[in-house]
Amino acid sequence: MTEPETQAILDDLVDEHLLHLTTAARYGMHDLVRRYLNQHHGSEPERHAAIERLLRHDLDRARHATLLIHPTETRRVPATPAPWRTPAEAVAWAESEYDNLVSTVYLAADAPGASPALATQLVAALSRPLANRGHSADRIALNQFGARLAHRNGDRRAEAQLLEDLGTLCAQVGHTADAITHSHRALAIWTELDDSQGRRGCLVDLGNSSRLQGDHDKAIDYLRQALTISTGSNDRPGEASVLNSLGLTYQTTGEFDTATAYLIRSATIHHEIGNRLGEAIALANHGWALQRSGRPAQAIRYHHRSLETFRDLRDHYNEAEQHWAIAQAEHALGDPAAARHHWHIATASPPGTEERPNPRNTS
């Protein structure tokens, strides 16, 4: 139906008290009405067709959101115009629809036709819009479900992507052994499919997980393999991602000049290719490297620059972290009032930041 036709029907249903308006553009229904409709309305083919239409709509929106937030993610989703003007609007959509999106994936798994394959694509497309929003345990379970569904459907590419995402998610919450297992499984499939970008992504994840385990030599080895793949295929987004992870690793080993050199290169490439999120992450990591090398006055400038971008992107976790970083630097510079101000802002950030990922990986 067209939007005016749909709006007229919704208005009639509200007048008859079968729907109620919850916000300016959202509707709800009483539990008894919902139960009756589930039991009595529509044949099985009609219900399955409705599920598939809903999946296609959600998948289209999730792909739009992904490319607004992370415009270089054309490996994950096809290029497509967005219905929103800003990344913040895309994130707001993902947050408001979170429960519906998750429910739709599980509902579609046993439906006939294209729905199961669309469900796995939707899980992969939601990775960026839902990043840093919390829900880590739910998202790990959702990706595990999606990977099993892709395996059952024989969709090796979707399985590899969801296993790769599982590696990232598990590392963020400190489950590094699980992360490494998932990343190796994904790497094997990407190698089988001869997908160099997939291999690069998994090698970055393995490097980050090895760093979190304290095995810096292994981390650097994985990341240098990933860098070779990126530069050899002129994959500039991939190169920027690897450079960021190398900067984090050398920061951990205390080689701060080497770390900042990698992070500056990462931020520069992200800026040139138009990836604001990637640039902000690299700038934030540059700020942390300067702080840890005893240069808090220089660090503040980078934290403020990244803070502006995270605020625009509605990335509350990274926004809170930059306030915390500024507070640390102000405290080191002898300004406790300014430090307290930013610490208070950090701890009062909006919901979605309650589960603290490990530092600032981007791929």
Short mmCIF file of C-alpha atoms in Angstrom, two decimals:
data_model
loop_
_atom_site.label_atom_id
_atom_site.label_comp_id
_atom_site.label_asym_id
_atom_site.label_seq_id
_atom_site.Cartn_x
_atom_site.Cartn_y
_atom_site.Cartn_z
CA MET A 1 0.00 0.00 0.00
CA THR A 2 0.99 3.61 -0.40
CA GLU A 3 1.77 5.62 2.70
CA PRO A 4 -1.48 7.70 2.52
CA GLU A 5 -3.57 4.52 2.17
CA THR A 6 -1.79 2.92 5.11
CA GLN A 7 -2.17 6.06 7.23
CA ALA A 8 -5.92 6.16 6.57
CA ILE A 9 -6.34 2.56 7.73
CA LEU A 10 -4.25 3.17 10.85
CA ASP A 11 -6.33 6.23 11.69
CA ASP A 12 -9.52 4.17 11.37
CA LEU A 13 -8.12 1.47 13.66
CA VAL A 14 -7.17 4.07 16.25
CA ASP A 15 -10.71 5.51 16.07
CA GLU A 16 -12.09 1.99 16.73
CA HIS A 17 -9.66 1.54 19.67
CA LEU A 18 -7.98 -1.47 18.03
CA LEU A 19 -4.67 0.43 17.90
CA HIS A 20 -3.29 3.24 20.02
CA LEU A 21 -0.71 5.88 19.14
CA THR A 22 2.43 5.49 21.28
CA THR A 23 4.54 8.26 19.69
CA ALA A 24 4.14 10.57 16.71
CA ALA A 25 4.74 7.74 14.24
CA ARG A 26 4.40 4.51 16.23
CA TYR A 27 1.41 2.38 17.14
CA GLY A 28 0.68 -0.35 19.66
CA MET A 29 -2.16 -2.74 20.39
CA HIS A 30 -3.66 -4.38 23.44
CA ASP A 31 -2.29 -7.84 24.27
CA LEU A 32 -5.75 -9.42 23.82
CA VAL A 33 -6.08 -7.93 20.33
CA ARG A 34 -2.61 -9.17 19.45
CA ARG A 35 -3.40 -12.67 20.72
CA TYR A 36 -6.66 -12.80 18.77
CA LEU A 37 -4.94 -11.71 15.55
CA ASN A 38 -2.18 -14.28 16.01
CA GLN A 39 -4.73 -17.06 16.42
CA HIS A 40 -7.37 -16.12 13.86
CA HIS A 41 -6.09 -13.79 11.16
CA GLY A 42 -4.67 -14.93 7.84
CA SER A 43 -3.66 -18.23 6.27
CA GLU A 44 -0.18 -19.68 6.75
CA PRO A 45 0.97 -18.58 3.25
CA GLU A 46 -0.28 -15.04 3.96
CA ARG A 47 1.55 -14.95 7.31
CA HIS A 48 4.78 -16.23 5.76
CA ALA A 49 4.52 -13.67 2.96
CA ALA A 50 4.03 -10.91 5.55
CA ILE A 51 7.12 -12.06 7.46
CA GLU A 52 9.18 -11.98 4.28
CA ARG A 53 7.97 -8.46 3.42
CA LEU A 54 8.87 -7.32 6.92
CA LEU A 55 12.32 -8.90 6.64
CA ARG A 56 13.00 -7.21 3.32
CA HIS A 57 11.94 -3.86 4.76
CA ASP A 58 14.10 -4.27 7.88
CA LEU A 59 17.06 -5.49 5.85
CA ASP A 60 16.81 -2.50 3.54
CA ARG A 61 16.77 -0.14 6.53
CA ALA A 62 19.63 -1.93 8.28
CA ARG A 63 21.78 -1.68 5.16
CA HIS A 64 21.02 2.04 4.88
CA ALA A 65 21.96 2.50 8.53
CA THR A 66 25.22 0.56 8.13
CA LEU A 67 26.48 2.72 5.29
CA LEU A 68 25.50 5.98 7.00
CA ILE A 69 27.42 4.99 10.13
CA HIS A 70 30.32 3.22 8.39
CA PRO A 71 30.37 4.26 4.69
CA THR A 72 33.24 1.92 3.77
CA GLU A 73 31.26 -1.21 4.75
CA THR A 74 30.44 -2.16 1.16
CA ARG A 75 31.83 -5.66 1.77
CA ARG A 76 29.10 -6.29 4.33
CA VAL A 77 26.19 -4.65 2.50
CA PRO A 78 25.55 -3.40 -1.06
CA ALA A 79 25.71 0.33 -1.66
CA THR A 80 22.27 1.88 -1.32
CA PRO A 81 20.78 5.35 -0.72
CA ALA A 82 19.67 6.13 2.80
CA PRO A 83 16.22 7.28 3.98
CA TRP A 84 17.86 9.27 6.81
CA ARG A 85 20.01 12.35 6.69
CA THR A 86 22.37 11.60 9.58
CA PRO A 87 23.95 8.58 11.27
CA ALA A 88 22.23 9.63 14.51
CA GLU A 89 18.84 9.10 12.85
CA ALA A 90 19.92 5.65 11.69
CA VAL A 91 21.08 4.72 15.19
CA ALA A 92 17.81 6.01 16.63
CA TRP A 93 15.91 3.71 14.26
CA ALA A 94 17.98 0.68 15.34
CA GLU A 95 17.45 1.49 19.01
CA SER A 96 13.69 2.01 18.69
CA GLU A 97 13.24 -1.15 16.60
CA TYR A 98 15.70 -3.35 18.52
CA ASP A 99 13.16 -5.75 20.06
CA ASN A 100 11.21 -6.03 16.80
CA LEU A 101 14.35 -6.67 14.75
CA VAL A 102 15.56 -9.46 17.04
CA SER A 103 12.10 -11.05 17.19
CA THR A 104 11.78 -10.96 13.41
CA VAL A 105 15.06 -12.85 12.95
CA TYR A 106 13.97 -15.66 15.26
CA LEU A 107 10.46 -15.72 13.75
CA ALA A 108 11.84 -16.10 10.22
CA ALA A 109 14.21 -19.00 10.90
CA ASP A 110 11.69 -21.75 10.17
CA ALA A 111 9.61 -19.91 7.59
CA PRO A 112 9.61 -21.22 4.00
CA GLY A 113 11.11 -19.48 1.00
CA ALA A 114 13.69 -16.72 1.26
CA SER A 115 13.01 -15.72 4.87
CA PRO A 116 15.79 -17.76 6.59
CA ALA A 117 18.44 -16.40 4.20
CA LEU A 118 17.11 -12.86 4.66
CA ALA A 119 17.28 -13.36 8.43
CA THR A 120 21.01 -14.15 8.33
CA GLN A 121 21.62 -11.11 6.12
CA LEU A 122 19.70 -8.96 8.60
CA VAL A 123 21.84 -10.13 11.53
CA ALA A 124 25.00 -9.20 9.60
CA ALA A 125 23.57 -5.83 8.53
CA LEU A 126 22.70 -4.94 12.13
CA SER A 127 26.31 -5.26 13.31
CA ARG A 128 27.20 -1.59 12.77
CA PRO A 129 23.90 0.04 13.82
CA LEU A 130 23.91 -1.92 17.10
CA ALA A 131 27.64 -1.54 17.87
CA ASN A 132 28.41 0.04 21.25
CA ARG A 133 24.74 0.04 22.24
CA GLY A 134 25.04 -2.60 24.96
CA HIS A 135 22.98 -5.82 24.61
CA SER A 136 26.25 -7.75 24.24
CA ALA A 137 24.96 -11.09 25.56
CA ASP A 138 21.82 -10.83 23.40
CA ARG A 139 23.84 -9.93 20.32
CA ILE A 140 26.28 -12.81 20.84
CA ALA A 141 23.31 -15.19 21.08
CA LEU A 142 21.74 -13.63 17.98
CA ASN A 143 24.95 -14.00 15.96
CA GLN A 144 25.39 -17.59 17.12
CA PHE A 145 21.83 -18.30 16.00
CA GLY A 146 22.47 -16.57 12.66
CA ALA A 147 25.71 -18.51 12.07
CA ARG A 148 23.92 -21.82 12.73
CA LEU A 149 21.10 -20.79 10.42
CA ALA A 150 23.54 -19.82 7.66
CA HIS A 151 25.35 -23.16 8.09
CA ARG A 152 22.03 -25.02 7.85
CA ASN A 153 21.18 -23.10 4.66
CA GLY A 154 24.61 -23.77 3.14
CA ASP A 155 25.36 -20.04 2.90
CA ARG A 156 29.10 -20.06 3.51
CA ARG A 157 29.59 -16.34 2.99
CA ALA A 158 26.93 -15.40 5.54
CA GLU A 159 28.30 -17.99 7.96
CA ALA A 160 31.80 -16.55 7.65
CA GLN A 161 30.58 -12.99 8.21
CA LEU A 162 28.58 -13.91 11.30
CA LEU A 163 31.45 -15.96 12.76
CA GLU A 164 33.79 -13.03 12.12
CA ASP A 165 31.35 -10.72 13.92
CA LEU A 166 31.15 -13.22 16.79
CA GLY A 167 34.91 -13.01 17.14
CA THR A 168 34.67 -9.23 17.44
CA LEU A 169 31.77 -9.33 19.90
CA CYS A 170 33.36 -11.93 22.16
CA ALA A 171 36.64 -10.02 22.28
CA GLN A 172 34.79 -6.83 23.27
CA VAL A 173 33.39 -8.46 26.41
CA GLY A 174 36.64 -10.23 27.34
CA HIS A 175 35.81 -13.75 26.06
CA THR A 176 39.06 -13.87 24.13
CA ALA A 177 39.37 -17.67 23.89
CA ASP A 178 35.91 -17.87 22.30
CA ALA A 179 36.78 -14.90 20.09
CA ILE A 180 39.87 -16.64 18.74
CA THR A 181 37.91 -19.84 18.04
CA HIS A 182 35.24 -17.94 16.07
CA SER A 183 37.83 -15.89 14.19
CA HIS A 184 39.76 -19.01 13.13
CA ARG A 185 36.54 -20.68 11.91
CA ALA A 186 35.66 -17.56 9.90
CA LEU A 187 39.20 -17.29 8.55
CA ALA A 188 39.03 -20.87 7.25
CA ILE A 189 35.80 -20.14 5.35
CA TRP A 190 37.03 -16.82 3.94
CA THR A 191 40.21 -18.61 2.77
CA GLU A 192 38.08 -21.33 1.14
CA LEU A 193 36.05 -18.59 -0.61
CA ASP A 194 39.26 -16.76 -1.63
CA ASP A 195 37.95 -13.55 -0.04
CA SER A 196 40.97 -11.40 0.84
CA GLN A 197 38.96 -8.75 2.71
CA GLY A 198 37.34 -11.42 4.86
CA ARG A 199 40.75 -12.89 5.64
CA ARG A 200 42.07 -9.44 6.52
CA GLY A 201 39.14 -8.80 8.89
CA CYS A 202 39.72 -12.08 10.72
CA LEU A 203 43.46 -11.49 11.00
CA VAL A 204 42.76 -8.09 12.56
CA ASP A 205 40.39 -9.73 15.04
CA LEU A 206 42.99 -12.39 15.85
CA GLY A 207 45.57 -9.66 16.36
CA ASN A 208 43.29 -7.74 18.70
CA SER A 209 42.39 -10.88 20.68
CA SER A 210 46.06 -11.84 20.99
CA ARG A 211 46.83 -8.34 22.26
CA LEU A 212 44.10 -8.67 24.88
CA GLN A 213 45.68 -11.98 25.97
CA GLY A 214 49.05 -10.26 26.33
CA ASP A 215 50.71 -12.07 23.41
CA HIS A 216 51.99 -9.00 21.61
CA ASP A 217 54.38 -10.80 19.27
CA LYS A 218 51.57 -12.98 17.95
CA ALA A 219 49.30 -9.91 17.68
CA ILE A 220 51.85 -8.03 15.59
CA ASP A 221 52.39 -11.08 13.37
CA TYR A 222 48.64 -11.38 12.64
CA LEU A 223 48.34 -7.64 12.03
CA ARG A 224 51.32 -7.51 9.67
CA GLN A 225 49.75 -10.34 7.65
CA ALA A 226 46.56 -8.29 7.50
CA LEU A 227 48.48 -5.17 6.46
CA THR A 228 50.15 -7.07 3.62
CA ILE A 229 46.74 -8.19 2.35
CA SER A 230 45.32 -4.65 2.55
CA THR A 231 48.19 -2.86 0.85
CA GLY A 232 48.52 -5.60 -1.77
CA SER A 233 44.87 -5.24 -2.79
CA ASN A 234 44.72 -1.43 -2.41
CA ASP A 235 42.13 -1.91 0.34
CA ARG A 236 42.42 1.48 2.02
CA PRO A 237 39.62 0.97 4.58
CA GLY A 238 41.27 -2.30 5.55
CA GLU A 239 44.68 -0.65 5.76
CA ALA A 240 43.31 2.04 8.07
CA SER A 241 41.74 -0.62 10.30
CA VAL A 242 45.00 -2.58 10.56
CA LEU A 243 47.02 0.55 11.30
CA ASN A 244 44.67 1.42 14.16
CA SER A 245 45.12 -2.05 15.68
CA LEU A 246 48.90 -1.87 15.25
CA GLY A 247 48.82 1.48 17.04
CA LEU A 248 46.88 -0.06 19.93
CA THR A 249 49.33 -2.95 20.15
CA TYR A 250 52.46 -0.78 20.20
CA GLN A 251 50.75 1.48 22.73
CA THR A 252 50.31 -1.59 24.95
CA THR A 253 53.99 -2.48 24.66
CA GLY A 254 55.00 1.06 25.62
CA GLU A 255 56.41 1.95 22.17
CA PHE A 256 54.45 5.19 22.06
CA ASP A 257 56.20 6.95 19.16
CA THR A 258 55.59 3.93 16.92
CA ALA A 259 52.00 3.74 18.16
CA THR A 260 51.25 7.39 17.40
CA ALA A 261 52.78 7.10 13.92
CA TYR A 262 50.44 4.22 13.06
CA LEU A 263 47.43 5.99 14.58
CA ILE A 264 48.11 9.21 12.67
CA ARG A 265 48.27 7.21 9.42
CA SER A 266 45.05 5.42 10.32
CA ALA A 267 43.19 8.66 11.05
CA THR A 268 44.51 10.25 7.84
CA ILE A 269 43.30 7.40 5.64
CA HIS A 270 39.91 7.28 7.37
CA HIS A 271 39.56 11.02 6.79
CA GLU A 272 40.47 10.71 3.11
CA ILE A 273 37.92 7.94 2.47
CA GLY A 274 35.17 9.67 4.45
CA ASN A 275 34.89 7.28 7.40
CA ARG A 276 34.21 9.64 10.30
CA LEU A 277 33.77 6.83 12.84
CA GLY A 278 37.08 5.21 11.95
CA GLU A 279 38.85 8.58 12.04
CA ALA A 280 37.39 9.39 15.47
CA ILE A 281 38.45 6.03 16.89
CA ALA A 282 42.01 6.49 15.63
CA LEU A 283 42.15 10.04 17.03
CA ALA A 284 40.86 8.81 20.40
CA ASN A 285 43.49 6.09 20.49
CA HIS A 286 46.12 8.69 19.57
CA GLY A 287 44.99 10.71 22.56
CA TRP A 288 45.32 7.70 24.87
CA ALA A 289 48.82 6.98 23.51
CA LEU A 290 49.85 10.58 24.28
CA GLN A 291 48.40 10.34 27.78
CA ARG A 292 50.19 7.09 28.54
CA SER A 293 53.46 8.57 27.33
CA GLY A 294 53.10 11.47 29.76
CA ARG A 295 51.75 14.15 27.37
CA PRO A 296 48.24 14.94 28.68
CA ALA A 297 48.17 18.51 27.35
CA GLN A 298 48.62 17.25 23.78
CA ALA A 299 46.19 14.39 24.35
CA ILE A 300 43.22 16.61 25.23
CA ARG A 301 43.08 18.07 21.73
CA TYR A 302 42.61 14.63 20.15
CA HIS A 303 40.00 13.57 22.71
CA HIS A 304 37.98 16.73 22.05
CA ARG A 305 38.11 16.20 18.28
CA SER A 306 36.94 12.61 18.55
CA LEU A 307 34.28 13.58 21.12
CA GLU A 308 32.60 15.89 18.60
CA THR A 309 32.30 13.09 16.07
CA PHE A 310 31.07 10.49 18.55
CA ARG A 311 28.42 12.94 19.73
CA ASP A 312 27.27 13.51 16.13
CA LEU A 313 27.15 9.76 15.52
CA ARG A 314 25.24 9.16 18.78
CA ASP A 315 27.94 6.70 19.86
CA HIS A 316 27.32 7.01 23.59
CA TYR A 317 29.96 4.52 24.69
CA ASN A 318 32.80 6.28 22.89
CA GLU A 319 31.36 9.67 23.84
CA ALA A 320 31.50 8.65 27.51
CA GLU A 321 35.02 7.31 27.09
CA GLN A 322 36.27 10.60 25.67
CA HIS A 323 34.82 12.52 28.60
CA TRP A 324 36.62 10.07 30.87
CA ALA A 325 39.86 10.54 28.91
CA ILE A 326 39.58 14.34 29.11
CA ALA A 327 39.00 14.02 32.86
CA GLN A 328 42.13 11.89 33.23
CA ALA A 329 44.17 14.45 31.32
CA GLU A 330 42.76 17.41 33.28
CA HIS A 331 43.50 15.58 36.53
CA ALA A 332 47.10 14.98 35.41
CA LEU A 333 47.38 18.68 34.53
CA GLY A 334 46.26 19.72 38.04
CA ASP A 335 42.69 20.86 37.32
CA PRO A 336 40.49 18.68 39.57
CA ALA A 337 37.33 20.76 38.95
CA ALA A 338 37.52 20.20 35.20
CA ALA A 339 38.32 16.54 35.77
CA ARG A 340 35.28 16.07 38.03
CA HIS A 341 33.06 17.80 35.47
CA HIS A 342 34.03 15.35 32.70
CA TRP A 343 33.96 12.31 35.00
CA HIS A 344 30.39 13.17 35.98
CA ILE A 345 29.36 13.52 32.33
CA ALA A 346 30.98 10.18 31.51
CA THR A 347 29.15 8.29 34.25
CA ALA A 348 25.83 9.98 33.41
CA SER A 349 25.87 9.01 29.74
CA PRO A 350 22.68 7.54 28.23
CA PRO A 351 21.77 3.82 28.40
CA GLY A 352 23.67 1.53 26.08
CA THR A 353 27.08 2.07 27.67
CA GLU A 354 26.65 -0.29 30.59
CA GLU A 355 28.76 -3.09 29.09
CA ARG A 356 32.30 -1.83 28.56
CA PRO A 357 33.97 -3.28 25.47
CA ASN A 358 37.73 -3.62 25.35
CA PRO A 359 39.45 -0.65 23.74
CA ARG A 360 38.45 0.77 20.44
CA ASN A 361 38.90 -1.72 17.66
CA THR A 362 37.52 -0.91 14.24
CA SER A 363 37.45 -3.14 11.15
#
